[in-house]
Amino acid sequence: MRINFELLDLRAFLAVLETGSFHKAAEQLNLSQPALSRRIKQLEETLGAPLLERTTRRVAATVVGRELQPLLVRLLDELESSVLSMSATGKLQHGQVTIACVPTAAFYFLPQVIRQFHAAHPNIRIRILDLSASEGLKSVAQGECEFGISMLGSADPELTFTPLMDDPFVLACHRDHPLAARKSVEWGDLSNELLIGVSRHSGNRTILDNALANANVRLNWFYEVNHLSTSLGLVETGIGISVLPRLATPQDDHPTIVTLPILGPVVSRTIGIVERRNGRLSPAAARFRALLAESRSTPPGCPLSTLS
Amino acid sequence: MRINFELLDLRAFLAVLETGSFHKAAEQLNLSQPALSRRIKQLEETLGAPLLERTTRRVAATVVGRELQPLLVRLLDELESSVLSMSATGKLQHGQVTIACVPTAAFYFLPQVIRQFHAAHPNIRIRILDLSASEGLKSVAQGECEFGISMLGSADPELTFTPLMDDPFVLACHRDHPLAARKSVEWGDLSNELLIGVSRHSGNRTILDNALANANVRLNWFYEVNHLSTSLGLVETGIGISVLPRLATPQDDHPTIVTLPILGPVVSRTIGIVERRNGRLSPAAARFRALLAESRSTPPGCPLSTLS
DNA sequence: CGAAATTGATGCGCATGGCGCATCAATAGC
DNA sequence: GCTATTGATGCGCCATGCGCATCAATTTCG
């Protein structure tokens, strides 16, 4: 059996029991009394049982109506709260934005943008999935978050990429290391060093390997770890040096670690916003994305596969 | 915020996600594709956030849509099952009838009528509130059951009464009692006996007292108990005799108790159907009541206060 | 890479359903 | 018994929701 009535019918029934009057219930629902009377009659016919016993001066629920009333109150209350929540989300008064972000970019972009966004929309929560680049792209592709902040990765025609900034790879070494006294180094300077790197399957490593292959530079990756932060930890112990994205290194002076630009050529990864090609952002997510884009103005997004 | 959409909108949204197609969802809901497209669009505008991401070949829920979907599935499933239940009740395919009945009448009227009703409507349950006469009338008046089987009690203008049968008061005594050998007795025969009776506030006692006052008969109520069955129990011990409604006495031969008609005059209580004056019965209750009435045809009900 | 098939969105006109007004019948209070 | 009020019904009107036709976009296939 298909549902063959409307929400207004159910609300009319509940309003009559609440107010004790067809007239008052009609007022409550912005209807005339005859319109409400017809709605009640139609609902009773649809359900095949009387719900109300009434005279011109009195109204009460039948036994069937008594059974139905608490159920309808609960269902309509739940529906109404969820609608209220949806509507508040739509008006940026309440809700949540879910985005994926590679951890190294999170610390750079998000604090300031989150501060701005929160000041403007104090009741909207930001939910950040801190995932690896590949996991983050997958999360966006599968619709688990509204967009992601990531870097150029595998070409996926379903995703678009809006660059925000270039993040150069730099050298990280212990203060006591001979190279630490330089203002910058070249790739050739690193040829004889024992280098600490991340997994060869990671996005960062893929970008780096491609760029260096083009420049005929070969490096000696002696240690391989899974997380950039582990690279930094090992550098701190002095057992080797590492090539890392700038954002993954300490932003301020560090007691034991020195970071130096690597020239000839400068190799960078591009950090940007990843979205589904036909995605539609909720108003809150759209606003958050706008603030992100403003923090670094760039041309409109295009498919990843067209970026060189 | 008021609910400003319809059940069909919600069902359209869920149907699209279930079928993966506006076309197929429209078919499912007996709409054309443009009509369904408009419903989705209107729902999204009402809620202030997109629910679906779609191209001409593909459709998926947004993050907001994903959050809403399980809630709506549950709410609409519950609504649909309760409507199915109501509809089955309306068509006498399923449901429940609740009536109040004084215990002494229950054994007489209900077994046969319940058998007939159950044969015709095997999936409708009969719920019997076995209450005293006064409690039964109150339950009917307050809408806790659809009607009651009771006797003439306090005049309540909100209730109507349809007589089913007259139930005479009879003498119950031990087989060894001197009166047991008679075929009948008169009230005068009881003047010098120690009588067991129920509470002077009970319906039965009120009827009896009124009738005997009119006939200038005075009885000696020596013992007073709360339940008619207790009267019978005491009669069985031989400590006294009792005046009881015929229906409250053993219907068959009893090893120790004899029941005799009491003449000059015959005093009876009237058992009948009690209803709210403006009551509306569910179809099942209406059918059950009709079977009851058929078991003893009587004139249409009239207000209790007009019965002499 | 272009053509073809298919699908969601939109313009348009029409029919119907839901509405409010007027009124009736019933109810409750004085 | 009269009066005021309320729920139910008849009636006419109009706004809404519909389907048809069509467009633009998407995906598949040769």
Short mmCIF file of N, CA, C and O in Angstrom, two decimals, chain A residues 109-159:
data_model
loop_
_atom_site.label_atom_id
_atom_site.label_comp_id
_atom_site.label_asym_id
_atom_site.label_seq_id
_atom_site.Cartn_x
_atom_site.Cartn_y
_atom_site.Cartn_z
N PHE A 109 47.45 25.97 5.45
CA PHE A 109 46.27 26.67 4.93
C PHE A 109 45.17 26.85 5.96
O PHE A 109 44.53 27.86 6.04
N LEU A 110 44.95 25.82 6.69
CA LEU A 110 43.69 25.76 7.39
C LEU A 110 43.56 26.69 8.60
O LEU A 110 42.50 27.27 8.78
N PRO A 111 44.62 26.82 9.42
CA PRO A 111 44.40 27.63 10.62
C PRO A 111 43.84 29.02 10.32
O PRO A 111 42.85 29.43 10.91
N GLN A 112 44.42 29.72 9.36
CA GLN A 112 43.95 31.07 9.09
C GLN A 112 42.56 31.07 8.47
O GLN A 112 41.69 31.86 8.85
N VAL A 113 42.34 30.17 7.51
CA VAL A 113 41.03 30.12 6.85
C VAL A 113 39.96 29.67 7.85
O VAL A 113 38.86 30.20 7.86
N ILE A 114 40.31 28.71 8.69
CA ILE A 114 39.35 28.27 9.70
C ILE A 114 39.01 29.42 10.64
O ILE A 114 37.86 29.60 11.05
N ARG A 115 40.02 30.19 11.00
CA ARG A 115 39.75 31.34 11.90
C ARG A 115 38.77 32.30 11.25
O ARG A 115 37.81 32.76 11.87
N GLN A 116 39.03 32.63 9.97
CA GLN A 116 38.14 33.54 9.27
C GLN A 116 36.73 32.98 9.16
O GLN A 116 35.74 33.66 9.39
N PHE A 117 36.67 31.70 8.76
CA PHE A 117 35.37 31.07 8.55
C PHE A 117 34.59 31.00 9.85
O PHE A 117 33.40 31.28 9.91
N HIS A 118 35.27 30.61 10.91
CA HIS A 118 34.61 30.45 12.20
C HIS A 118 34.10 31.79 12.73
O HIS A 118 33.04 31.86 13.36
N ALA A 119 34.86 32.85 12.45
CA ALA A 119 34.42 34.17 12.89
C ALA A 119 33.10 34.54 12.23
O ALA A 119 32.21 35.12 12.84
N ALA A 120 32.98 34.18 10.95
CA ALA A 120 31.78 34.52 10.20
C ALA A 120 30.63 33.55 10.47
O ALA A 120 29.47 33.92 10.40
N HIS A 121 30.96 32.27 10.76
CA HIS A 121 29.92 31.24 10.91
C HIS A 121 30.23 30.38 12.13
O HIS A 121 30.70 29.26 12.00
N PRO A 122 29.98 30.92 13.30
CA PRO A 122 30.41 30.23 14.52
C PRO A 122 29.75 28.89 14.76
O PRO A 122 30.27 28.11 15.55
N ASN A 123 28.62 28.62 14.11
CA ASN A 123 27.93 27.37 14.39
C ASN A 123 28.14 26.28 13.36
O ASN A 123 27.45 25.28 13.38
N ILE A 124 29.08 26.51 12.46
CA ILE A 124 29.36 25.48 11.46
C ILE A 124 30.67 24.79 11.80
O ILE A 124 31.71 25.44 11.96
N ARG A 125 30.60 23.50 11.93
CA ARG A 125 31.79 22.73 12.29
C ARG A 125 32.58 22.35 11.04
O ARG A 125 32.02 22.08 9.99
N ILE A 126 33.88 22.34 11.17
CA ILE A 126 34.77 21.90 10.09
C ILE A 126 35.30 20.52 10.46
O ILE A 126 35.90 20.36 11.51
N ARG A 127 35.05 19.58 9.57
CA ARG A 127 35.52 18.23 9.83
C ARG A 127 36.62 17.93 8.82
O ARG A 127 36.37 17.95 7.62
N ILE A 128 37.84 17.69 9.32
CA ILE A 128 38.97 17.50 8.43
C ILE A 128 39.41 16.05 8.45
O ILE A 128 39.76 15.51 9.50
N LEU A 129 39.39 15.42 7.26
CA LEU A 129 39.92 14.08 7.13
C LEU A 129 41.39 14.24 6.74
O LEU A 129 41.69 14.60 5.60
N ASP A 130 42.29 14.05 7.70
CA ASP A 130 43.70 14.18 7.35
C ASP A 130 44.20 12.84 6.79
O ASP A 130 44.41 11.88 7.51
N LEU A 131 44.31 12.83 5.47
CA LEU A 131 44.63 11.61 4.74
C LEU A 131 45.83 11.85 3.85
O LEU A 131 46.18 12.99 3.53
N SER A 132 46.42 10.77 3.43
CA SER A 132 47.49 10.88 2.43
C SER A 132 46.89 11.41 1.13
O SER A 132 45.67 11.41 0.96
N ALA A 133 47.76 11.84 0.24
CA ALA A 133 47.27 12.42 -1.02
C ALA A 133 46.37 11.43 -1.76
O ALA A 133 45.28 11.77 -2.20
N SER A 134 46.78 10.18 -1.88
CA SER A 134 45.99 9.22 -2.64
C SER A 134 44.68 8.90 -1.94
O SER A 134 43.63 8.78 -2.58
N GLU A 135 44.74 8.75 -0.63
CA GLU A 135 43.50 8.49 0.12
C GLU A 135 42.55 9.67 0.03
O GLU A 135 41.34 9.53 -0.06
N GLY A 136 43.13 10.86 0.08
CA GLY A 136 42.30 12.06 0.00
C GLY A 136 41.58 12.18 -1.33
O GLY A 136 40.39 12.50 -1.39
N LEU A 137 42.30 11.89 -2.41
CA LEU A 137 41.67 11.93 -3.74
C LEU A 137 40.54 10.92 -3.83
O LEU A 137 39.48 11.19 -4.40
N LYS A 138 40.80 9.76 -3.25
CA LYS A 138 39.77 8.71 -3.28
C LYS A 138 38.53 9.14 -2.51
O LYS A 138 37.40 8.92 -2.93
N SER A 139 38.76 9.76 -1.35
CA SER A 139 37.64 10.22 -0.53
C SER A 139 36.79 11.25 -1.27
O SER A 139 35.56 11.21 -1.23
N VAL A 140 37.46 12.15 -1.97
CA VAL A 140 36.72 13.14 -2.76
C VAL A 140 35.94 12.44 -3.87
O VAL A 140 34.74 12.69 -4.06
N ALA A 141 36.63 11.55 -4.58
CA ALA A 141 36.01 10.86 -5.72
C ALA A 141 34.76 10.10 -5.29
O ALA A 141 33.77 10.03 -6.03
N GLN A 142 34.83 9.53 -4.07
CA GLN A 142 33.71 8.70 -3.63
C GLN A 142 32.65 9.50 -2.89
O GLN A 142 31.72 8.92 -2.32
N GLY A 143 32.79 10.78 -2.85
CA GLY A 143 31.75 11.62 -2.27
C GLY A 143 31.68 11.60 -0.76
O GLY A 143 30.66 11.96 -0.18
N GLU A 144 32.77 11.16 -0.12
CA GLU A 144 32.77 11.13 1.34
C GLU A 144 33.06 12.49 1.95
O GLU A 144 32.81 12.72 3.12
N CYS A 145 33.62 13.37 1.16
CA CYS A 145 33.82 14.75 1.62
C CYS A 145 33.49 15.67 0.45
O CYS A 145 33.32 15.22 -0.67
N GLU A 146 33.34 16.97 0.77
CA GLU A 146 32.89 17.86 -0.28
C GLU A 146 34.00 18.24 -1.24
O GLU A 146 33.75 18.39 -2.45
N PHE A 147 35.20 18.45 -0.72
CA PHE A 147 36.37 18.64 -1.58
C PHE A 147 37.60 18.32 -0.76
O PHE A 147 37.51 18.02 0.44
N GLY A 148 38.76 18.37 -1.42
CA GLY A 148 39.99 18.07 -0.71
C GLY A 148 41.05 19.12 -1.00
O GLY A 148 40.94 19.88 -1.98
N ILE A 149 42.04 19.17 -0.11
CA ILE A 149 43.23 19.96 -0.37
C ILE A 149 44.37 18.98 -0.52
O ILE A 149 44.71 18.26 0.41
N SER A 150 44.90 18.94 -1.72
CA SER A 150 45.87 17.93 -2.01
C SER A 150 46.83 18.45 -3.07
O SER A 150 46.86 19.64 -3.36
N MET A 151 47.56 17.52 -3.60
CA MET A 151 48.48 17.94 -4.65
C MET A 151 48.21 17.12 -5.88
O MET A 151 47.43 16.18 -5.86
N LEU A 152 48.86 17.55 -6.95
CA LEU A 152 48.70 16.86 -8.21
C LEU A 152 49.10 15.42 -8.01
O LEU A 152 50.21 15.12 -7.58
N GLY A 153 48.13 14.54 -8.32
CA GLY A 153 48.42 13.12 -8.16
C GLY A 153 48.09 12.39 -9.43
O GLY A 153 48.32 12.90 -10.51
N SER A 154 47.55 11.21 -9.28
CA SER A 154 47.21 10.42 -10.45
C SER A 154 46.09 11.12 -11.23
O SER A 154 45.21 11.74 -10.65
N ALA A 155 46.16 11.04 -12.53
CA ALA A 155 45.16 11.69 -13.37
C ALA A 155 43.85 10.95 -13.24
O ALA A 155 43.74 9.78 -13.58
N ASP A 156 42.82 11.66 -12.72
CA ASP A 156 41.49 11.07 -12.59
C ASP A 156 40.53 12.04 -13.28
O ASP A 156 40.32 13.15 -12.79
N PRO A 157 39.94 11.62 -14.41
CA PRO A 157 39.11 12.55 -15.18
C PRO A 157 37.86 13.00 -14.44
O PRO A 157 37.23 13.97 -14.84
N GLU A 158 37.50 12.30 -13.37
CA GLU A 158 36.32 12.71 -12.61
C GLU A 158 36.60 13.85 -11.65
O GLU A 158 35.67 14.41 -11.08
N LEU A 159 37.91 14.18 -11.46
CA LEU A 159 38.26 15.21 -10.49
C LEU A 159 38.83 16.44 -11.19
O LEU A 159 39.46 16.33 -12.23
#
